[in-house]
């Protein structure tokens, strides 16, 4: 009976140890999974920021081209208005169309900039919660935010 009791206690102890070990292992597994999720999210954010940066390269090129073209057109129209080859109302209509286009692009750039601000805020919250390795993400986001703001400022409306 004593042997059976000890054996039973050993079995219970082993079972309890297995349960505790399982819970401990589960906690370690959850921590590892959480770290993996954090790393995946960090990688996703980094990939997204790289994509934004690459798209910004194209946007900047096209934006500069369009602005140069619009400015040249406006200079030509001013000369033609002064030479009375084009009416002031035709000039004003074209200025309104250009301003409308610029305002639309400006609004879209502002939306993108607002999204980057949200991303930067999420990065800061994650850092405050102890997630490490996010400094480079914040720097990349800050760079994109700055580029968006610079491009938005190029879109001055014509008076």
Coordinates of C-alpha atoms in Angstrom, one line a residue:
X1 CA 0.0 0.0 0.0
X2 CA 2.8 2.3 0.8
X3 CA 4.5 1.4 -2.4
X4 CA 1.2 1.9 -4.3
X5 CA 0.7 5.2 -2.5
X6 CA 4.2 6.4 -3.4
X7 CA 3.7 5.2 -6.9
X8 CA 0.4 7.0 -7.1
X9 CA 2.0 10.2 -5.6
X10 CA 4.8 9.9 -8.1
X11 CA 2.3 9.5 -10.9
X12 CA 0.3 12.5 -9.7
X13 CA 3.6 14.4 -9.3
X14 CA 4.6 13.5 -12.8
X15 CA 1.2 14.4 -14.1
X16 CA 1.3 17.7 -12.2
X17 CA 4.8 18.3 -13.5
X18 CA 3.6 17.6 -17.0
X19 CA 0.7 20.0 -16.7
X20 CA 2.9 22.7 -15.2
X21 CA 5.5 22.0 -17.8
X22 CA 2.8 22.2 -20.5
X23 CA 1.5 25.5 -19.1
X24 CA 5.1 26.8 -18.9
X25 CA 5.8 25.6 -22.4
X26 CA 2.5 27.1 -23.6
X27 CA 3.5 30.4 -22.1
X28 CA 6.9 30.2 -23.8
X29 CA 5.2 29.3 -27.0
X30 CA 2.9 32.2 -26.8
X31 CA 5.8 34.6 -26.0
X32 CA 7.7 33.2 -29.0
X33 CA 4.6 33.5 -31.2
X34 CA 4.1 37.1 -30.0
X35 CA 7.7 37.9 -30.8
X36 CA 7.2 36.3 -34.2
X37 CA 4.1 38.4 -34.8
X38 CA 6.0 41.5 -33.7
X39 CA 8.7 40.7 -36.2
X40 CA 6.3 40.0 -39.0
X41 CA 4.5 43.3 -38.3
X42 CA 7.8 45.1 -38.2
X43 CA 8.8 43.5 -41.5
X44 CA 5.4 44.4 -43.0
X45 CA 5.7 48.0 -41.9
X46 CA 9.2 48.2 -43.3
X47 CA 8.1 46.7 -46.6
X48 CA 5.2 49.1 -46.7
X49 CA 7.4 52.1 -46.0
X50 CA 9.8 51.0 -48.7
X51 CA 6.9 50.7 -51.1
X52 CA 5.8 54.2 -50.2
X53 CA 9.3 55.5 -50.7
X54 CA 9.5 53.8 -54.2
X55 CA 6.1 55.2 -55.2
X56 CA 7.1 58.6 -54.0
X57 CA 10.1 58.5 -56.4
X58 CA 7.6 58.2 -59.3
X59 CA 5.2 60.7 -57.8
X60 CA 8.0 63.3 -57.4
X61 CA 9.2 62.8 -61.0
X62 CA 5.7 63.1 -62.5
X63 CA 4.7 66.0 -60.1
X64 CA 7.8 68.0 -61.2
X65 CA 7.0 67.3 -64.8
X66 CA 3.4 68.4 -64.5
X67 CA 4.3 71.5 -62.5
X68 CA 6.9 72.6 -65.0
X69 CA 4.4 72.0 -67.8
X70 CA 1.6 74.0 -66.0
X71 CA 4.0 76.8 -65.2
X72 CA 5.1 77.0 -68.8
X73 CA 1.5 77.0 -70.0
X74 CA 0.6 79.8 -67.6
X75 CA 3.5 81.9 -68.7
X76 CA 2.4 81.4 -72.3
X77 CA -1.2 82.2 -71.4
X78 CA -0.1 85.4 -69.6
X79 CA 1.8 86.6 -72.7
X80 CA -1.1 85.8 -74.9
X81 CA -3.5 87.6 -72.6
X82 CA -1.2 90.6 -72.6
X83 CA -1.1 90.4 -76.4
X84 CA -4.9 90.1 -76.4
X85 CA -4.7 86.8 -78.2
X86 CA -6.6 85.1 -75.3
X87 CA -9.3 86.5 -73.2
X88 CA -8.9 87.0 -69.5
X89 CA -11.9 84.7 -68.9
X90 CA -10.2 81.9 -70.8
X91 CA -7.0 82.5 -68.8
X92 CA -9.0 82.5 -65.5
X93 CA -10.8 79.2 -66.5
X94 CA -7.5 77.5 -67.1
X95 CA -6.1 78.8 -63.8
X96 CA -9.2 77.4 -62.0
X97 CA -8.6 74.0 -63.8
X98 CA -5.0 73.9 -62.8
X99 CA -5.7 75.0 -59.2
X100 CA -8.4 72.3 -59.0
X101 CA -5.9 69.7 -60.2
X102 CA -3.3 70.9 -57.7
X103 CA -5.7 70.9 -54.8
X104 CA -6.7 67.3 -55.6
X105 CA -3.1 66.2 -55.6
X106 CA -2.4 68.2 -52.5
X107 CA -5.3 66.5 -50.7
X108 CA -4.1 63.1 -51.7
X109 CA -0.6 63.9 -50.5
X110 CA -2.0 65.1 -47.2
X111 CA -4.0 61.8 -46.8
X112 CA -0.8 59.9 -47.4
X113 CA 1.1 62.1 -44.9
X114 CA -1.7 61.5 -42.3
X115 CA -1.3 57.8 -42.8
X116 CA 2.4 58.1 -42.2
X117 CA 1.8 60.1 -39.0
X118 CA -0.5 57.3 -37.8
X119 CA 2.2 54.7 -38.6
X120 CA 4.7 56.7 -36.7
X121 CA 2.3 57.0 -33.7
X122 CA 1.8 53.2 -33.8
X123 CA 5.6 52.7 -33.9
X124 CA 6.0 55.0 -30.8
X125 CA 3.3 53.1 -28.9
X126 CA 5.0 49.8 -29.7
X127 CA 8.3 51.2 -28.5
X128 CA 6.7 52.4 -25.3
X129 CA 5.3 48.9 -24.8
X130 CA 8.9 47.5 -25.0
X131 CA 9.1 46.4 -28.6
X132 CA 12.7 47.0 -29.8
X133 CA 14.2 47.4 -33.2
X134 CA 11.8 50.1 -34.4
X135 CA 14.1 53.1 -34.6
X136 CA 14.9 52.4 -38.3
X137 CA 11.1 52.1 -39.0
X138 CA 10.5 55.5 -37.4
X139 CA 13.4 57.0 -39.4
X140 CA 12.0 55.6 -42.6
X141 CA 8.5 56.8 -41.8
X142 CA 9.9 60.3 -40.9
X143 CA 11.7 60.5 -44.2
X144 CA 8.6 59.6 -46.1
X145 CA 6.5 62.1 -44.1
X146 CA 9.0 64.8 -44.9
X147 CA 9.1 64.0 -48.6
X148 CA 5.3 64.1 -48.7
X149 CA 5.2 67.5 -47.0
X150 CA 7.8 68.9 -49.4
X151 CA 5.9 67.7 -52.4
X152 CA 2.6 69.0 -51.0
X153 CA 4.2 72.4 -50.5
X154 CA 5.3 72.5 -54.2
X155 CA 1.6 72.6 -55.1
X156 CA 1.0 76.3 -54.6
X157 CA -2.2 77.5 -55.9
X158 CA -2.1 80.3 -58.5
X159 CA -3.6 83.6 -57.5

